[in-house]
Coordinates of C-alpha atoms and ligand atoms in Angstrom, one line a residue:
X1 CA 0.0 0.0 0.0
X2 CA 1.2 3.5 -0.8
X3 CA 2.5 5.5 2.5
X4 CA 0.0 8.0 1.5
X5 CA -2.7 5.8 1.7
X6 CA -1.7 4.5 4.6
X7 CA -1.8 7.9 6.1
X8 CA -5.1 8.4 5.1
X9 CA -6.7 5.6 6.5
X10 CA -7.3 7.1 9.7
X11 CA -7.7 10.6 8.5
X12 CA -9.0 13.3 9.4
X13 CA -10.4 14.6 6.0
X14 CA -11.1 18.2 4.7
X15 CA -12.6 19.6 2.1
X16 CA -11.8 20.3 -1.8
X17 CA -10.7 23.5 -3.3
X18 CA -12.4 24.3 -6.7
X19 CA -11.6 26.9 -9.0
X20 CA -13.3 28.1 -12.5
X21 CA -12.4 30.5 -15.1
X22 CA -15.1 31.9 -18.3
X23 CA -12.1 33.8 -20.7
X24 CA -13.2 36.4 -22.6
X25 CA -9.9 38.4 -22.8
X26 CA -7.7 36.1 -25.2
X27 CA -6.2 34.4 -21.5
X28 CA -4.3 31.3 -21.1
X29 CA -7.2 29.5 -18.7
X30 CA -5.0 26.4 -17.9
X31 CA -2.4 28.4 -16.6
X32 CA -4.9 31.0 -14.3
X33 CA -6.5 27.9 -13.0
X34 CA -3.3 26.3 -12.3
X35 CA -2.3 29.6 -9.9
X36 CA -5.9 29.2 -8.9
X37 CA -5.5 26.0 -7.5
X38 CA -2.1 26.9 -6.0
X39 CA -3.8 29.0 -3.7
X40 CA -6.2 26.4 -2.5
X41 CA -3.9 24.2 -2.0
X42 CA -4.6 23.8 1.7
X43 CA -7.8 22.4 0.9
X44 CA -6.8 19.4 -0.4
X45 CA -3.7 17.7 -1.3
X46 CA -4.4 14.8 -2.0
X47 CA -4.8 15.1 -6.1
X48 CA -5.1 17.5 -8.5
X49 CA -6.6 18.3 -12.0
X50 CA -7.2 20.8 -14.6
X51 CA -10.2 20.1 -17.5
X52 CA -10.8 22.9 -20.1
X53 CA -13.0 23.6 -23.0
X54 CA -12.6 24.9 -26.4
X55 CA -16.3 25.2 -27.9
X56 CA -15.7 22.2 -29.4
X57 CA -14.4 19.2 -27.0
X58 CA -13.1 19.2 -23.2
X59 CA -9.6 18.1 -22.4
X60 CA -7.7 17.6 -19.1
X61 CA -5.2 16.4 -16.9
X62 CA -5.5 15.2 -13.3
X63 CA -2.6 12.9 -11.2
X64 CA -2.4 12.6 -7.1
X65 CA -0.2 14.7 -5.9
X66 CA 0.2 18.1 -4.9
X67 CA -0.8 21.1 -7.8
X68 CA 3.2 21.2 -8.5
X69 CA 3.7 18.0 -8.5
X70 CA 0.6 17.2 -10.8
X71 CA 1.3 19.9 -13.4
X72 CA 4.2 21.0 -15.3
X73 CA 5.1 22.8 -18.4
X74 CA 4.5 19.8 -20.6
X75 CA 1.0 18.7 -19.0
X76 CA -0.3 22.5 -19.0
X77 CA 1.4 23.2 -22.5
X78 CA -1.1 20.7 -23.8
X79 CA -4.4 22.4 -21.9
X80 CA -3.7 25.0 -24.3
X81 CA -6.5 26.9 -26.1
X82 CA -8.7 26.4 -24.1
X83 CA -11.4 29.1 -23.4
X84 CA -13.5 27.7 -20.3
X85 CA -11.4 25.7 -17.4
X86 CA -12.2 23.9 -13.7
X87 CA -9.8 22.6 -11.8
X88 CA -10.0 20.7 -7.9
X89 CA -7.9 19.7 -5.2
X90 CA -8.9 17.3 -3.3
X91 CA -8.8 15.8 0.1
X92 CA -11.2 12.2 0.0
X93 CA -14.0 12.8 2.1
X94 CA -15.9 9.9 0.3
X95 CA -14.6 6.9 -1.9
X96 CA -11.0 5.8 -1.7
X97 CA -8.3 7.6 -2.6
X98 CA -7.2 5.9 -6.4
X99 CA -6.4 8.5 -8.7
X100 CA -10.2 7.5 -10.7
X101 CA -11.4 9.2 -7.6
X102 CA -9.4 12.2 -8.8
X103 CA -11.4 15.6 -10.1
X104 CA -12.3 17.0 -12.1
X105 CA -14.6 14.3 -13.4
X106 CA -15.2 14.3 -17.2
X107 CA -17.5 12.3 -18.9
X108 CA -18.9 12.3 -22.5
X109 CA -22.8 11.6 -22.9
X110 CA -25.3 11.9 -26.2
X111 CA -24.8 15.3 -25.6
X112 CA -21.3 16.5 -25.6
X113 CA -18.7 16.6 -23.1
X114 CA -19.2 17.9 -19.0
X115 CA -16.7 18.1 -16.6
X116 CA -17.6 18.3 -13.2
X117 CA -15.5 19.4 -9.7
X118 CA -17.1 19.4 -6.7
X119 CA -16.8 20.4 -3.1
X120 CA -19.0 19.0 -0.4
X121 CA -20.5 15.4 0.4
X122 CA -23.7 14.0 -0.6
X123 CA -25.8 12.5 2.5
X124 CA -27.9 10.5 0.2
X125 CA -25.4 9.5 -2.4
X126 CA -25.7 6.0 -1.2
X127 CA -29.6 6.1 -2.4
X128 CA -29.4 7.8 -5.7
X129 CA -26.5 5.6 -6.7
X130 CA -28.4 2.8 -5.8
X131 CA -31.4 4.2 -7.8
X132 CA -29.3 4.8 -10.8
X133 CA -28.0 1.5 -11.2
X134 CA -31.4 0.0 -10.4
X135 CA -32.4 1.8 -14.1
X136 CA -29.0 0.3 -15.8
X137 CA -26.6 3.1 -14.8
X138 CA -22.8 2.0 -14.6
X139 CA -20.4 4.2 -12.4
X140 CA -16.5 4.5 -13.0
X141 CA -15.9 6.1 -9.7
X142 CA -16.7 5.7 -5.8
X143 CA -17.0 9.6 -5.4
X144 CA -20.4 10.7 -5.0
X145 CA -19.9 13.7 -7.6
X146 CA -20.1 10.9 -10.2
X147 CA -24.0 10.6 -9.3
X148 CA -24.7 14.7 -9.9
X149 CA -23.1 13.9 -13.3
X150 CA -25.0 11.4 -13.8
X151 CA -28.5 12.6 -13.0
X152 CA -27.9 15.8 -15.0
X153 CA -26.7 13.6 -18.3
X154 CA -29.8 12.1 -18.1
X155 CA -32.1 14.8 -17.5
X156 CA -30.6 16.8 -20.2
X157 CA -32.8 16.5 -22.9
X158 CA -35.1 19.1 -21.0
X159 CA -31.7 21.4 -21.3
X160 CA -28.9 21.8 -18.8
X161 CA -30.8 24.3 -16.8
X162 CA -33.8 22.6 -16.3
X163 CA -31.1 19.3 -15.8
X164 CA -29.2 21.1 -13.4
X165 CA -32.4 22.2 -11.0
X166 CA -33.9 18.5 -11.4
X167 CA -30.6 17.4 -10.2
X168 CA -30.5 19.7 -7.6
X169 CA -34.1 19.0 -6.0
X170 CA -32.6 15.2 -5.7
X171 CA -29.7 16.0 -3.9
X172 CA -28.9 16.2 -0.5
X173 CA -26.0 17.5 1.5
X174 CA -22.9 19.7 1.2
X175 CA -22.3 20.8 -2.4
X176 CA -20.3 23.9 -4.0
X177 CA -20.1 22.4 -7.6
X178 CA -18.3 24.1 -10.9
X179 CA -19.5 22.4 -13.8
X180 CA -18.4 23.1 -17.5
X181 CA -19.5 21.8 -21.1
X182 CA -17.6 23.1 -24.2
X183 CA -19.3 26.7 -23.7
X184 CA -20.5 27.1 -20.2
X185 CA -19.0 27.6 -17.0
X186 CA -21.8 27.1 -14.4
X187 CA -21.4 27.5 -10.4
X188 CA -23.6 26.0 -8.0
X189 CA -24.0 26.5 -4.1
X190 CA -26.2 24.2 -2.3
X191 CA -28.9 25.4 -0.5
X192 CA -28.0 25.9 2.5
X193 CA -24.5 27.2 1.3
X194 CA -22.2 24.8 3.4
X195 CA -19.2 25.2 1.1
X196 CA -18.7 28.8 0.3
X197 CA -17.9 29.9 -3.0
X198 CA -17.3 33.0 -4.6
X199 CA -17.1 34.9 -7.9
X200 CA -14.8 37.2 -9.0
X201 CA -13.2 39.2 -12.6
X202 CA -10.3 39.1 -14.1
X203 CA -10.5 41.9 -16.7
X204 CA -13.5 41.2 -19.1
X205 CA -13.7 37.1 -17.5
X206 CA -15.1 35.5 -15.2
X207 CA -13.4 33.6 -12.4
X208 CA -15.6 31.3 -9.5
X209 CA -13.1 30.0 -6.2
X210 CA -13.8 28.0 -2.9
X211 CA -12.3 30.8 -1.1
X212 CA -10.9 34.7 -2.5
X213 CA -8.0 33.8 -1.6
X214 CA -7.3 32.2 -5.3
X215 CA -8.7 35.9 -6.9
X216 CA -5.8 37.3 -5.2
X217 CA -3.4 35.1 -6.4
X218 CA -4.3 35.6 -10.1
X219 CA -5.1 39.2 -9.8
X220 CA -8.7 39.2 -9.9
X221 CA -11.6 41.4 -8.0
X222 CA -13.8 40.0 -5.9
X223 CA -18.0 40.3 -7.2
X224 CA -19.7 38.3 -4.5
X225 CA -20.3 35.3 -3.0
X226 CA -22.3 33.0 -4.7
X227 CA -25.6 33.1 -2.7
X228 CA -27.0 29.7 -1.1
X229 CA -29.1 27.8 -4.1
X230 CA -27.8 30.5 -6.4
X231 CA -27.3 28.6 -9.9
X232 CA -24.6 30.9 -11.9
X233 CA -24.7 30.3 -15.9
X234 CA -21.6 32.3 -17.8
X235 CA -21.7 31.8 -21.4
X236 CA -20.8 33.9 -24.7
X237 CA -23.9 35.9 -23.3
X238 CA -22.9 36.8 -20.0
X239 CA -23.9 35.9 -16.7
X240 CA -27.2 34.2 -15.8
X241 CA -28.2 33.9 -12.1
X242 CA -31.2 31.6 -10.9
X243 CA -32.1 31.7 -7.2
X244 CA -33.6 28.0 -6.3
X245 CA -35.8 27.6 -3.3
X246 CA -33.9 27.5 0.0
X247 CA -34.6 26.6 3.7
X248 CA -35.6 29.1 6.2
X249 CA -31.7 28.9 7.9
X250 CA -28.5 28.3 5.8
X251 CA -25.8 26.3 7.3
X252 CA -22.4 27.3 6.1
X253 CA -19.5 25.5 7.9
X254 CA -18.2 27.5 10.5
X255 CA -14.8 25.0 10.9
X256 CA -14.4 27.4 7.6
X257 CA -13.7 30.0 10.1
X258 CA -12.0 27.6 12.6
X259 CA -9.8 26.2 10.5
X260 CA -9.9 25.3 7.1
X261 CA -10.3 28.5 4.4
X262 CA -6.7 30.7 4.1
X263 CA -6.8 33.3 7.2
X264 CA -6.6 35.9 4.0
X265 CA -9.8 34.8 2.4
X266 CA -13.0 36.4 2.9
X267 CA -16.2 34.6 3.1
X268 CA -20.1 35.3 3.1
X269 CA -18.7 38.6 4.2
X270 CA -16.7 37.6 7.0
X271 CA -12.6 38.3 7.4
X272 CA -11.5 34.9 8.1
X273 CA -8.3 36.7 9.8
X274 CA -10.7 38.6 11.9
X275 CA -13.0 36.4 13.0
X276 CA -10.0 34.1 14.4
X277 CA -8.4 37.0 15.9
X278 CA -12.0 37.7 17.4
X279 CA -11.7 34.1 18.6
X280 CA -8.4 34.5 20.6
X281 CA -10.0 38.1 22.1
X282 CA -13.1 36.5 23.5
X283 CA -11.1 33.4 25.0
X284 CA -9.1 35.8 26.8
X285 CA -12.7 37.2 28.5
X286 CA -14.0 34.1 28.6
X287 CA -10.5 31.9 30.0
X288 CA -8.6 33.9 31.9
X289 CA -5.2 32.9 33.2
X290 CA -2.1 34.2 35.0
X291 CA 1.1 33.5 32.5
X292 CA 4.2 34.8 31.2
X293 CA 3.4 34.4 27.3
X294 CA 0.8 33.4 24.6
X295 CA 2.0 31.2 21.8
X296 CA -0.1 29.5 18.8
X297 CA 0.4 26.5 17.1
X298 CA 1.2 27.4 13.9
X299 CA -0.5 28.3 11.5
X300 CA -4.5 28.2 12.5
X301 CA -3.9 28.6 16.1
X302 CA -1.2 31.8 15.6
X303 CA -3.9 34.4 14.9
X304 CA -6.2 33.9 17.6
X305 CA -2.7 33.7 19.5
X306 CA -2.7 37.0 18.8
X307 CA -6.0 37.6 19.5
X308 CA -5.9 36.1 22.9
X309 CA -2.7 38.0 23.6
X310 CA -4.1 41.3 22.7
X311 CA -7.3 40.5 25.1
X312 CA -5.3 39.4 27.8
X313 CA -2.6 41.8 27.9
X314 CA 0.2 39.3 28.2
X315 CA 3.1 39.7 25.4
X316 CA 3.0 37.2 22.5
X317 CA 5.9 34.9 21.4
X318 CA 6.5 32.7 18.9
X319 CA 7.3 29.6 20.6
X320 CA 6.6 26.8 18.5
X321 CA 8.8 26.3 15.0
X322 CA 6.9 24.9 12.2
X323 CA 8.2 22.7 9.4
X324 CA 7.1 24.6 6.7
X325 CA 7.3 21.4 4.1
X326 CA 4.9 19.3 6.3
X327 CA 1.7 19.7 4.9
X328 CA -1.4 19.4 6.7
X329 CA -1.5 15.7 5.9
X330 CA 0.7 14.9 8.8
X331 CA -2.2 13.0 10.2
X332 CA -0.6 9.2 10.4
X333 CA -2.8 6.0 11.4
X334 CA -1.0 4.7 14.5
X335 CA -0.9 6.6 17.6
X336 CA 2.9 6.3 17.5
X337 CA 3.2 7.3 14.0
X338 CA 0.7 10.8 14.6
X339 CA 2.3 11.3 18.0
X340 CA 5.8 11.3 15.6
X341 CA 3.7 13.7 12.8
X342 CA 3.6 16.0 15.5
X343 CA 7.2 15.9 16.3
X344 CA 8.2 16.5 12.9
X345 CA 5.9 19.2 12.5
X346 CA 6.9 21.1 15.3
X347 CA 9.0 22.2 17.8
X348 CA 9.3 24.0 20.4
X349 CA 12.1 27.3 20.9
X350 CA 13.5 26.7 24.4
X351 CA 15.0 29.6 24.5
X352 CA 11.7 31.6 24.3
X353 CA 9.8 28.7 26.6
X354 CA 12.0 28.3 29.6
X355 CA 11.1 29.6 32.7
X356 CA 8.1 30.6 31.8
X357 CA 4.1 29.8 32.5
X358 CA 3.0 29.8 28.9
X359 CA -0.6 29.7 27.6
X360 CA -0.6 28.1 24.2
X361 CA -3.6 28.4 22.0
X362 CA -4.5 26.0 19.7
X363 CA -7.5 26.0 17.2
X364 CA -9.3 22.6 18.0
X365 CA -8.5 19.8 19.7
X366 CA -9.8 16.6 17.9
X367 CA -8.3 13.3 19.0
X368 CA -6.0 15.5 21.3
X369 CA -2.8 13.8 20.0
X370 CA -1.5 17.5 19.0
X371 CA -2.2 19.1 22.1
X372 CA -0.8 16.6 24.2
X373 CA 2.3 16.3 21.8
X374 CA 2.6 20.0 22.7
X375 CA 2.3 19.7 26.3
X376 CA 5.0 17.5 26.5
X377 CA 7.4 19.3 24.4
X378 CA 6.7 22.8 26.1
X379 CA 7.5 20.9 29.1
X380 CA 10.7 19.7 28.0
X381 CA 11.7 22.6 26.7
X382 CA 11.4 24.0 30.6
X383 CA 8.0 26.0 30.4
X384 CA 6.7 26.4 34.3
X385 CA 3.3 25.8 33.5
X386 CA 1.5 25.1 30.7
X387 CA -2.2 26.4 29.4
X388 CA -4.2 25.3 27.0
X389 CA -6.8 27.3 24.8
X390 CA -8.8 26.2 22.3
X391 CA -10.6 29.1 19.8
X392 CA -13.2 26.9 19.1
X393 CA -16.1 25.0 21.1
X394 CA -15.0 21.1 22.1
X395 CA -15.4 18.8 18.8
X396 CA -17.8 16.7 20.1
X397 CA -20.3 15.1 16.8
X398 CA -19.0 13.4 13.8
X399 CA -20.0 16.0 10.6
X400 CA -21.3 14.3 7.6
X401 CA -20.8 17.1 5.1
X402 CA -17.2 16.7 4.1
X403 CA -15.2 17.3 7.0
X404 CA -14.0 13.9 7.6
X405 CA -13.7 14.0 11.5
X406 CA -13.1 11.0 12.6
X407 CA -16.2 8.7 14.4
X408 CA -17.8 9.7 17.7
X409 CA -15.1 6.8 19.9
X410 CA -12.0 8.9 18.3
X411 CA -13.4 12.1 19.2
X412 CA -11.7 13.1 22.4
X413 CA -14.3 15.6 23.0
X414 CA -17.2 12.9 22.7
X415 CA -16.2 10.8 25.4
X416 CA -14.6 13.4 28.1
X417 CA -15.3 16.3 29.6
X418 CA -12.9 19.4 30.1
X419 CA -11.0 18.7 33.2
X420 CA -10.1 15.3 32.0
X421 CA -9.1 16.2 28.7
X422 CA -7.3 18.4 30.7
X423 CA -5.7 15.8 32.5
X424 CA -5.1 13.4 29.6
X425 CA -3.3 16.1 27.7
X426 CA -1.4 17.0 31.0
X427 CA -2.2 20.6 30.6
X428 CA -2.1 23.0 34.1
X429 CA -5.3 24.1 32.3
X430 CA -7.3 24.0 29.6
X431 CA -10.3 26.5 27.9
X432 CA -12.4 25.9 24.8
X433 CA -14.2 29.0 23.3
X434 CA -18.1 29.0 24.1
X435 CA -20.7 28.2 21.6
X436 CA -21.8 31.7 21.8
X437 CA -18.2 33.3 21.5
X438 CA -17.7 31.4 18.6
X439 CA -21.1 32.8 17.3
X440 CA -19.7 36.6 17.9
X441 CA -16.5 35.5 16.1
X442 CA -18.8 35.6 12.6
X443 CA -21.8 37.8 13.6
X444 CA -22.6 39.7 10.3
X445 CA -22.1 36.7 8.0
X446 CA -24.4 36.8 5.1
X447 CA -25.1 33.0 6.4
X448 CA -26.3 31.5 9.3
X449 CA -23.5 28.6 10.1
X450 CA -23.4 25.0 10.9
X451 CA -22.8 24.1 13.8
X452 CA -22.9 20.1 14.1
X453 CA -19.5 18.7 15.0
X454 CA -19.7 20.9 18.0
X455 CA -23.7 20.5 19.1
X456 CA -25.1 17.5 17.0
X457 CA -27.7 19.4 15.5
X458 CA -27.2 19.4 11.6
X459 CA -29.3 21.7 9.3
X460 CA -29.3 17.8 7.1
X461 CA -30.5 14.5 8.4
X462 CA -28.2 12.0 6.7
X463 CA -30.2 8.9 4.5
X464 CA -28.0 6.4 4.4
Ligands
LIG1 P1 -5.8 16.3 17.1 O1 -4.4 16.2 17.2 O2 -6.5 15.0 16.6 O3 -6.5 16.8 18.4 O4 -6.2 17.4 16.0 C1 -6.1 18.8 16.3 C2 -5.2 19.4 15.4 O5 -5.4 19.2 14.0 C3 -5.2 20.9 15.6 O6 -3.9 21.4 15.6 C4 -5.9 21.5 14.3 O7 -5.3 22.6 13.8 C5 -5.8 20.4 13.3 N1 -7.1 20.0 12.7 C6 -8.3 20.3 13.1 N2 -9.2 19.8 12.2 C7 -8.6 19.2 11.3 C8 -8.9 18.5 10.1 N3 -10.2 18.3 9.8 N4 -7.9 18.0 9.3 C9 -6.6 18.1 9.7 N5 -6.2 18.8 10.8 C10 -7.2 19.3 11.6

């Protein structure tokens, strides 16, 4: 078995980054959406791809493997002339992890050619798979996406955007979608907008990303986000918006916020930076402790570090040393092996920790192999006392919408209460941000969030 999918065995799974550009400027789309994905990299590393469209038939490339590893001047040189392109990175958060899992997912029906990339998890994928086959369908690929694909192809004779909102009536769950035939780019947020996406331009084009992030990195203004059930059609037209039905209260992922977008991205209106800085002021209020210094655990935990220094009034240090080339895979399968990840991912700088009663802050503690890593190593670096905070609530449900967290017996937070987590991870003392601070840290979103790995309550029942 490959290391890699050794290590992702036991994982604890994010999402997918997608990215989309509509040319109308003469623009090399292959190469945009290549920078695109570069920047959305931390969603997903697990495999990349690049499809694009030239009016008359869609061609692309995808491999495992990070975005550089996946692409080089060869494989983009022949993505060339293109005028439409998608492109995904993915972390699995259903299927295995062979590269026919890989996105974006291209497939050629009575129609043409449509390429699909997708963000989110299905809760009844299970059912309309099995519904499809029951009426002769054959699947090449475990991935749930493959069944939006599919139910579109075969409602298309009504046209795509009649196909598309059929589809979407059927489907259930977490989905931020880019899909692309050889003259359309079309964006789709799910209903309750649980993956956030955004649209931007890039001269006279169109560009659609995950997070803004990716707009920076090509050079591209931010529109809007894409609303919750909005359906966005870009063609040799222009831009088409339909606004589907959608539930009283949205359900955007707040571990966005947490932990997963780019702390420079800005979503449904909220600065991720700030609403983890937020985080860190509010656990000050809500946590207090006596100490010497605040650190973070690089890199989510280092703004609300901030945060929580700047509330509490004691100096901030930089006390742990990352290992910038360990990605956020690090994750291994045995406890020895992640109890090592977290060794080779950090260290701590005893000449900043010694002596001294340290509060560190952290962004969420799942199994609580990195906070009691931590503990340990602050310890043996000669830190006097050690404190933990966490900037979010304890992670105490399983989600079901593409954030892979482990089951409910893995979930430290599931099965213990504060003080003996506290113990277990041999903190002095430990602090989790309240369910009402965290609500603070994103008051103003143009969505209301989800909240389910924290209170069990999901916006979705899953059908499985
Ligand atoms: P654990 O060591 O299992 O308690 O995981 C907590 C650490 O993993 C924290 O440092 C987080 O920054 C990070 N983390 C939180 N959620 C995820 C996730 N879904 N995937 C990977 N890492 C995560």
């Amino acid at each position: 078995m490959h290391p890699r999918d050794v290590l992702l065995q036991d994982k604890l799974g994010e999402e997918c980054g997608i990215f989309g550009i509509f040319d109308r400027d003469g623009l090399a789309v292959q190469e945009i959406t290549y920078y695109g994905l570069y920047a959305l990299q931390h969603r997903g590393q697990e495999s990349a791809g690049i499809a694009v469209a030239d009016g008359q038939t869609i061609r692309h490339h995808k491999a495992r493997g990070l975005v550089p590893e996946v692409f080089d001047e060869e494989t983009l040189d022949a993505l060339q002339g293109g005028k439409i392109a998608i492109g995904h990175v993915r972390y699995p958060t259903y299927g295995d992890t062979g590269l026919y899992n890989a996105q974006p997912l291209v497939i050629k029906y009575k129609k043409g050619f449509l390429a699909l990339a997708h963000n989110g998890n299905l809760v009844n994928a299970e059912v309309l798979r099995n519904e499809l086959e029951e009426a002769g369908a054959v699947f090449q690929t475990s991935v749930d996406s493959e069944v939006i694909a599919n139910l579109i192809a075969r409602q298309i004779d009504e046209g795509l955007e009649k196909a598309i909102q059929k589809t979407m009536s059927k489907l259930k769950g977490s989905y931020a979608l880019l899909l692309m035939t050889e003259d359309k780019l079309i964006a789709v947020r799910d209903p309750y907008g649980m993956r956030p996406l955004a649209l931007g331009r890039l001269g006279h084009s169109y560009v659609v990303a995950s997070e803004s992030c990716a707009f920076d990195a090509v050079d591209a203004e931010f529109i809007r986000d894409i609303k919750p059930g909005e359906v966005i059609i870009i063609s040799q037209d222009g831009l088409k918006s339909i606004q589907m039905p959608v539930p009283l209260k949205s359900g955007l992922c707040v571990f966005e916020f947490i932990y997963f977008a780019r702390a420079d991205s800005t979503i449904d209106g909220i600065s991720v930076y700030g609403a983890r800085k937020e985080a860190g002021k509010i656990l000050a209020v809500e946590h207090p402790v006596d100490a010497d210094l605040v650190i973070g655990v690089p890199d989510s935990g280092t703004t609300a570090a901030l945060g929580y220094a700047e509330g509490s009034g004691i100096p901030f240090g930089e006390g742990l040393i990352k290992n910038r080339y360990v990605g956020r895979t690090f994750i291994r399968p045995s406890q020895v092996m992640r109890e090592q990840g977290v060794r080779i991912k950090l260290n701590a700088l005893r000449k900043i920790i010694k002596g001294k009663r340290i509060v560190m802050i952290d962004d969420s503690i799942v199994r609580g192999t990195t906070s009691k890593k931590i503990v340990e190593m602050l310890r043996l670096a000669g830190a006097r006392e050690v404190h933990i905070r966490i900037s979010s609530p304890p992670v105490r449900f399983p989600c079901y919408f593409g954030i892979d967290t482990p089951t409910k017996e893995h979930l430290i937070g599931a099965k213990y209460g504060v003080e003996e987590i506290c113990r277990i991870i041999g903190a002095d003392s430990l602090g989790y941000l309240s369910i009402d601070g965290l609500l603070k840290t994103v008051e103003g979103s143009s969505c209301d969030l989800c909240l389910g790995c924290f209170t069990g309550e999901y916006p979705i029942e899953a059908e499985c």
